[in-house]
Amino acid sequence: MSVDLHHVESGPADAPPLLLGGSLGATAHMWEPQVEALSTVFRVIRFDHRGHGLSPVPAGPYSMADLGGDVVALMDRLGIGRAHYAGLSIGGMVGQWLAVHHPERIDHLALLATSPFMGPAGNWRDRAALVRDQGTAAVADSVVERWFTPGFTRDNPHDVARLRGQIAATDPEGYAGCCQAIETYDLRDDLHRVTAPTLVLAGADDPSTPPAGHAELIAGRVQHARLVVLDDAAHLLSWQQAAKVNTLLTQHFASADRYASGMRVRRGVLGDAHVDRAQARTTGFTEPFQDLITRYAWGEVWTRPGLDRRTRSCMVLTALVAHGHWDEVAMHVRAALRNGLTPDEIGEVFLQAAVYCGVPAANKAFAVAQKVFAEDA
């Protein structure tokens, strides 16, 4: 019987839904390094597995069908027929189960530091018995040690302590029940049934799911899967290599509909009124160009997570001033205001442009911006 999973949402309500399933012993907060980047383009839904965080804790043992059924029930409760899914560790096992047993519900799939089989079964029985007897604090140190490389642990003690706290705070029955789900889990012979475009990410230094025996097996058996192994990353690669993971996930999921992703960002930056006017002026002659900038400029470059929109606005304004594209300057002054820059900050950008692009160009830019401020006021 399914339970109502606790979940946290971020991003535009009308954007494609993206479900994030975390590691054994972690909560939805595990995905903090991904939230800002992914929420630019997707309706991000982070959830706590049953027995974890603020989700209910039914008596164990659990099965992977129980955990996957909880996610299907969450989708039904939120009115989501089909979604992207990214899962790490046991979250990735749930993702594989969903892609095999409910392929109609999964659009694109990303599997991080996970496996289709995590034997021997006795190890998981022993761990379940240990946490039921001594609590999850008894395993917290050994688990978090496998989550990160020694160098990351040394340089980021606060992050490691926070994540260790998530493990130690997990209900023992919930943790043990999920251990038993892993104990009986084996999808090796079913991976060929996965039809969702799949990205497989692994940490080169992951002692729990080393690439050779786990990620490579998934990539070899799932049709058209793409495997990426990240250096200097252990099991919780979404935290240790957040920037690379964010870029890879965004590119993978946005590829499902590059035009739609680009149009959402374009409208978010330039505003509906401007985009509606541009579309109204589109002809058969200009349509290929509009399609190009929507897919490439907005759907690829502006959706990349490496820079926030404020920073991108500063860069765009500087480049436009340097080349004297004054109509575009006016448009992107308004975009910069939408992206959170203040008039004073836009002025600072133009002062920089005065030094590096020339005083006459900056003088013109100030005049254009002043006119925009006055019109919008």
Coordinates of C-alpha atoms in Angstrom, one line a residue:
M1 CA 0.0 0.0 0.0
S2 CA 1.5 3.4 -1.0
V3 CA 2.1 6.2 1.4
D4 CA 1.9 10.0 0.8
L5 CA 5.5 11.1 0.3
H6 CA 6.7 14.4 1.7
H7 CA 7.9 16.5 -1.1
V8 CA 9.2 20.0 -1.9
E9 CA 8.5 21.9 -5.1
S10 CA 10.4 24.7 -6.8
G11 CA 10.4 26.2 -10.3
P12 CA 7.6 27.3 -12.7
A13 CA 4.4 25.4 -12.1
D14 CA 3.9 25.1 -15.9
A15 CA 7.4 23.8 -16.6
P16 CA 8.1 20.1 -17.3
P17 CA 8.0 18.1 -14.0
L18 CA 11.3 16.7 -12.7
L19 CA 11.3 14.2 -9.8
L20 CA 14.4 13.8 -7.7
G21 CA 14.9 10.7 -5.6
G22 CA 17.7 10.7 -3.1
S23 CA 20.1 8.3 -1.4
L24 CA 19.5 5.9 1.4
G25 CA 19.6 7.9 4.6
A26 CA 19.2 11.3 2.9
T27 CA 16.2 13.6 2.7
A28 CA 15.0 16.0 0.0
H29 CA 17.6 18.5 1.3
M30 CA 20.3 16.3 -0.3
W31 CA 19.4 18.0 -3.6
E32 CA 20.1 21.6 -2.4
P33 CA 23.1 22.0 -4.9
Q34 CA 20.8 21.2 -7.8
V35 CA 17.7 23.2 -6.9
E36 CA 18.5 26.7 -8.2
A37 CA 20.0 25.4 -11.5
L38 CA 17.2 22.9 -12.3
S39 CA 14.4 25.2 -11.1
T40 CA 15.2 27.6 -13.9
V41 CA 13.9 25.2 -16.5
F42 CA 11.9 22.6 -14.6
R43 CA 9.2 22.1 -12.0
V44 CA 11.4 20.4 -9.6
I45 CA 9.8 17.9 -7.1
R46 CA 12.2 16.6 -4.4
F47 CA 10.7 13.9 -2.2
D48 CA 11.6 11.9 0.9
H49 CA 11.4 8.1 0.4
R50 CA 9.1 6.3 2.8
G51 CA 10.8 5.9 6.2
H52 CA 12.9 9.0 5.5
G53 CA 12.7 12.7 6.4
L54 CA 9.1 13.8 6.8
S55 CA 7.5 10.9 4.9
P56 CA 5.5 8.2 6.8
V57 CA 7.4 5.3 8.4
P58 CA 5.3 2.1 7.9
A59 CA 6.7 -1.1 9.4
G60 CA 9.2 -2.9 7.2
P61 CA 10.3 -4.7 5.3
Y62 CA 9.8 -2.7 2.1
S63 CA 10.2 -3.7 -1.5
M64 CA 11.4 -1.6 -4.5
A65 CA 7.8 -2.0 -5.8
D66 CA 6.7 -0.2 -2.5
L67 CA 9.1 2.6 -3.1
G68 CA 8.3 3.0 -6.8
G69 CA 4.5 2.7 -6.0
D70 CA 4.9 5.6 -3.6
V71 CA 6.3 7.8 -6.4
V72 CA 3.5 6.8 -8.8
A73 CA 1.0 7.8 -6.1
L74 CA 2.8 11.1 -5.6
M75 CA 2.6 11.8 -9.4
D76 CA -1.1 10.9 -9.3
R77 CA -1.7 13.2 -6.3
L78 CA 0.0 16.1 -8.1
G79 CA -1.8 15.5 -11.4
I80 CA 1.4 14.5 -13.2
G81 CA 1.0 11.9 -15.9
R82 CA 4.5 11.8 -17.2
A83 CA 7.7 13.3 -15.7
H84 CA 11.5 13.3 -15.9
Y85 CA 13.2 11.5 -13.1
A86 CA 16.7 11.7 -11.6
G87 CA 17.7 9.3 -8.8
L88 CA 20.9 8.7 -6.8
S89 CA 21.7 5.4 -5.2
I90 CA 18.4 3.9 -3.9
G91 CA 16.7 6.8 -5.7
G92 CA 18.3 5.5 -8.9
M93 CA 17.1 2.0 -8.2
V94 CA 13.6 3.4 -7.8
G95 CA 14.0 5.2 -11.1
Q96 CA 15.0 1.9 -12.8
W97 CA 12.0 0.1 -11.4
L98 CA 9.7 2.9 -12.6
A99 CA 11.2 2.9 -16.1
V100 CA 10.8 -0.9 -16.3
H101 CA 7.3 -1.2 -14.8
H102 CA 5.8 2.1 -15.6
P103 CA 7.5 3.3 -18.8
E104 CA 4.6 5.5 -19.7
R105 CA 5.2 7.7 -16.6
I106 CA 8.9 8.4 -17.2
D107 CA 10.0 10.8 -20.0
H108 CA 13.8 11.2 -19.6
L109 CA 15.8 9.3 -16.9
A110 CA 19.0 10.1 -15.1
L111 CA 20.7 7.4 -12.9
L112 CA 23.4 8.6 -10.5
A113 CA 25.8 6.4 -8.5
T114 CA 23.4 3.5 -8.6
S115 CA 23.1 -0.1 -9.7
P116 CA 20.6 -2.7 -11.0
F117 CA 21.8 -5.1 -8.2
M118 CA 23.5 -4.5 -4.9
G119 CA 24.5 -7.9 -3.6
P120 CA 25.3 -9.7 -1.5
A121 CA 21.9 -9.8 0.2
G122 CA 23.4 -10.7 3.5
N123 CA 25.1 -7.3 3.8
W124 CA 21.7 -5.6 3.7
R125 CA 20.1 -7.9 6.2
D126 CA 23.0 -7.3 8.6
R127 CA 22.7 -3.5 8.1
A128 CA 19.0 -3.6 8.7
A129 CA 19.5 -5.6 11.9
L130 CA 22.2 -3.2 13.1
V131 CA 20.1 0.0 12.7
R132 CA 17.1 -1.6 14.3
D133 CA 19.2 -2.6 17.3
Q134 CA 21.5 0.4 17.6
G135 CA 19.9 3.2 15.5
T136 CA 21.1 4.9 12.3
A137 CA 23.8 6.8 14.2
A138 CA 25.6 3.5 14.3
V139 CA 26.2 3.5 10.5
A140 CA 26.3 7.3 9.9
D141 CA 30.1 7.6 10.0
S142 CA 30.8 4.6 7.7
V143 CA 28.1 5.7 5.2
V144 CA 29.2 9.4 4.9
E145 CA 32.8 8.2 4.5
R146 CA 31.8 6.5 1.3
W147 CA 29.8 9.5 0.1
F148 CA 32.9 11.8 -0.4
T149 CA 36.5 11.6 -1.2
P150 CA 39.0 12.2 1.7
G151 CA 40.0 15.6 0.2
F152 CA 36.4 16.8 0.0
T153 CA 35.7 15.7 3.6
R154 CA 38.8 17.5 4.8
D155 CA 38.0 20.7 2.9
N156 CA 34.2 20.8 3.6
P157 CA 33.6 19.6 7.1
H158 CA 30.4 21.6 7.5
D159 CA 28.7 20.1 4.5
V160 CA 29.8 16.6 5.5
A161 CA 28.5 17.1 9.1
R162 CA 25.1 18.3 7.8
L163 CA 24.7 15.3 5.6
R164 CA 25.9 12.9 8.3
G165 CA 23.2 14.4 10.4
Q166 CA 20.6 13.4 7.8
I167 CA 21.7 9.8 8.1
A168 CA 21.7 9.8 11.9
A169 CA 18.3 11.4 12.0
T170 CA 16.6 8.8 9.8
D171 CA 14.1 6.6 11.5
P172 CA 15.7 3.2 12.1
E173 CA 12.7 1.3 10.9
G174 CA 12.6 3.4 7.7
Y175 CA 16.3 2.9 7.1
A176 CA 16.1 -0.8 7.8
G177 CA 13.0 -1.3 5.6
C178 CA 14.8 0.4 2.7
C179 CA 17.8 -1.8 3.3
Q180 CA 15.5 -4.8 2.9
A181 CA 14.2 -3.4 -0.4
I182 CA 17.7 -3.3 -1.7
E183 CA 18.3 -6.8 -0.4
T184 CA 15.6 -8.3 -2.7
Y185 CA 16.2 -6.0 -5.6
D186 CA 17.6 -7.2 -9.0
L187 CA 16.8 -5.6 -12.3
R188 CA 19.8 -6.8 -14.3
D189 CA 17.7 -9.0 -16.6
D190 CA 15.1 -6.2 -17.1
L191 CA 17.2 -3.3 -18.1
H192 CA 16.6 -3.9 -21.8
R193 CA 13.0 -2.9 -21.1
V194 CA 14.0 0.7 -20.3
T195 CA 12.9 2.9 -23.2
A196 CA 13.4 6.3 -21.6
P197 CA 16.5 8.2 -22.9
T198 CA 18.9 7.6 -20.1
L199 CA 21.9 9.4 -18.7
V200 CA 24.1 7.4 -16.3
L201 CA 26.5 9.3 -14.0
A202 CA 29.1 7.7 -11.9
G203 CA 31.9 8.8 -9.6
A204 CA 35.3 7.5 -10.5
D205 CA 36.2 7.2 -6.8
D206 CA 32.9 5.8 -5.6
P207 CA 33.5 2.8 -3.3
S208 CA 29.8 1.9 -3.0
T209 CA 28.9 1.7 -6.7
P210 CA 32.2 1.8 -8.7
P211 CA 31.6 2.4 -12.4
A212 CA 32.9 -0.9 -13.6
G213 CA 30.4 -3.1 -11.9
H214 CA 27.4 -0.9 -11.8
A215 CA 27.1 2.2 -14.1
E216 CA 28.8 0.4 -17.0
L217 CA 26.4 -2.5 -16.6
I218 CA 23.4 -0.2 -16.8
A219 CA 24.8 1.7 -19.8
G220 CA 25.5 -1.6 -21.5
R221 CA 22.0 -3.0 -21.2
V222 CA 19.8 0.1 -21.4
Q223 CA 19.1 1.1 -25.0
H224 CA 20.9 4.3 -26.1
A225 CA 22.1 5.1 -22.6
R226 CA 24.9 7.7 -22.2
L227 CA 27.5 7.0 -19.5
V228 CA 29.6 9.8 -17.9
V229 CA 32.2 9.1 -15.2
L230 CA 33.2 12.1 -13.1
D231 CA 36.7 12.4 -11.7
D232 CA 37.2 13.4 -8.1
A233 CA 33.8 12.2 -7.1
A234 CA 32.6 9.4 -4.7
H235 CA 29.1 8.3 -4.1
L236 CA 27.3 11.6 -3.5
L237 CA 28.6 13.1 -6.7
S238 CA 25.6 15.4 -6.9
W239 CA 27.2 17.3 -4.0
Q240 CA 30.9 17.0 -4.7
Q241 CA 30.7 17.7 -8.4
A242 CA 27.5 19.8 -8.3
A243 CA 28.4 22.2 -11.2
K244 CA 29.1 19.4 -13.6
V245 CA 26.1 17.4 -12.5
N246 CA 23.8 20.4 -12.9
T247 CA 25.0 21.0 -16.4
L248 CA 24.7 17.4 -17.4
L249 CA 21.2 17.0 -15.9
T250 CA 20.0 20.3 -17.4
Q251 CA 21.2 19.4 -20.9
H252 CA 19.8 15.8 -20.7
F253 CA 16.3 16.8 -19.6
A254 CA 16.1 20.0 -21.6
S255 CA 16.9 18.0 -24.8
A256 CA 13.4 16.4 -24.5
D257 CA 12.0 19.7 -26.0
R258 CA 14.7 22.3 -26.6
Y259 CA 12.2 24.7 -28.2
A260 CA 9.8 24.6 -25.3
S261 CA 12.6 25.0 -22.7
G262 CA 14.0 27.9 -24.7
M263 CA 10.6 29.6 -24.9
R264 CA 10.0 29.4 -21.2
V265 CA 13.4 31.0 -20.5
R266 CA 12.9 33.6 -23.2
R267 CA 9.5 34.6 -21.7
G268 CA 11.0 34.6 -18.2
V269 CA 13.8 37.0 -19.2
L270 CA 12.2 39.2 -21.8
G271 CA 8.6 39.1 -20.7
D272 CA 5.4 37.8 -22.3
A273 CA 4.6 41.1 -24.0
H274 CA 7.9 41.3 -25.9
V275 CA 7.8 37.7 -26.9
D276 CA 4.2 37.9 -28.0
R277 CA 5.1 40.9 -30.2
A278 CA 8.0 39.1 -31.7
Q279 CA 5.9 36.0 -32.5
A280 CA 3.1 38.2 -34.0
R281 CA 5.7 39.7 -36.4
T282 CA 7.1 36.3 -37.4
T283 CA 6.6 35.4 -41.1
G284 CA 7.5 32.3 -43.1
F285 CA 10.7 34.1 -44.0
T286 CA 11.8 34.9 -40.4
E287 CA 10.4 31.8 -38.7
P288 CA 13.6 29.7 -39.1
F289 CA 15.6 32.5 -37.4
Q290 CA 13.1 32.7 -34.5
D291 CA 13.3 29.0 -34.1
L292 CA 17.1 29.1 -34.1
I293 CA 17.4 31.7 -31.4
T294 CA 14.7 30.1 -29.3
R295 CA 16.3 26.6 -29.4
Y296 CA 20.0 27.7 -29.4
A297 CA 20.3 31.0 -27.5
W298 CA 17.5 30.5 -25.1
G299 CA 17.1 26.7 -25.0
E300 CA 20.8 25.8 -24.8
V301 CA 23.0 28.8 -23.7
W302 CA 20.5 30.6 -21.4
T303 CA 19.4 27.3 -19.8
R304 CA 22.9 26.2 -18.8
P305 CA 23.4 26.4 -15.0
G306 CA 26.9 27.7 -14.9
L307 CA 25.9 31.4 -14.5
D308 CA 22.8 32.9 -12.9
R309 CA 20.5 35.2 -14.9
R310 CA 21.8 38.4 -13.3
T311 CA 25.3 37.6 -14.4
R312 CA 24.2 36.7 -17.9
S313 CA 22.4 40.1 -18.1
C314 CA 25.5 42.0 -17.1
M315 CA 27.5 40.2 -19.8
V316 CA 24.9 40.7 -22.5
L317 CA 24.6 44.4 -21.7
T318 CA 28.3 44.8 -22.0
A319 CA 28.6 43.0 -25.3
L320 CA 25.7 44.9 -26.8
V321 CA 27.2 48.3 -25.7
A322 CA 30.5 47.3 -27.2
H323 CA 28.9 46.6 -30.6
G324 CA 26.4 49.5 -30.5
H325 CA 23.3 47.4 -30.7
W326 CA 21.1 50.1 -29.1
D327 CA 17.7 48.6 -29.7
E328 CA 18.9 45.4 -28.2
V329 CA 20.4 47.4 -25.3
A330 CA 17.0 48.8 -24.5
M331 CA 15.4 45.4 -24.6
H332 CA 18.1 43.9 -22.3
V333 CA 17.9 46.7 -19.9
R334 CA 14.3 45.7 -19.3
A335 CA 15.5 42.0 -19.2
A336 CA 18.1 42.9 -16.6
L337 CA 15.4 44.5 -14.4
R338 CA 13.4 41.4 -14.7
N339 CA 16.4 39.3 -13.8
G340 CA 16.8 41.3 -10.5
L341 CA 19.4 43.9 -11.3
T342 CA 18.7 47.4 -10.0
P343 CA 19.1 50.6 -12.0
D344 CA 22.2 51.4 -9.9
E345 CA 23.7 48.0 -10.8
I346 CA 23.0 48.5 -14.5
G347 CA 24.8 51.9 -14.1
E348 CA 27.8 50.0 -12.7
V349 CA 27.8 47.8 -15.8
F350 CA 27.8 50.8 -18.0
L351 CA 30.7 52.4 -16.0
Q352 CA 32.7 49.3 -16.7
A353 CA 31.7 49.6 -20.3
A354 CA 33.0 53.2 -20.3
V355 CA 36.5 51.9 -19.4
Y356 CA 36.6 48.8 -21.6
C357 CA 34.3 49.7 -24.5
G358 CA 34.7 53.5 -24.8
V359 CA 33.1 56.6 -23.2
P360 CA 30.9 57.5 -26.2
A361 CA 29.4 54.0 -26.2
A362 CA 28.8 54.1 -22.5
N363 CA 27.3 57.6 -22.8
K364 CA 24.8 56.3 -25.3
A365 CA 24.0 53.3 -23.1
F366 CA 23.2 55.5 -20.1
A367 CA 20.9 57.6 -22.3
V368 CA 19.1 54.4 -23.6
A369 CA 18.8 53.0 -20.1
Q370 CA 17.5 56.4 -18.7
K371 CA 14.8 56.4 -21.3
V372 CA 13.8 52.8 -20.4
F373 CA 13.6 53.6 -16.7
A374 CA 11.4 56.6 -17.4
E375 CA 9.1 54.7 -19.7
D376 CA 8.7 51.8 -17.3
A377 CA 8.2 54.2 -14.3

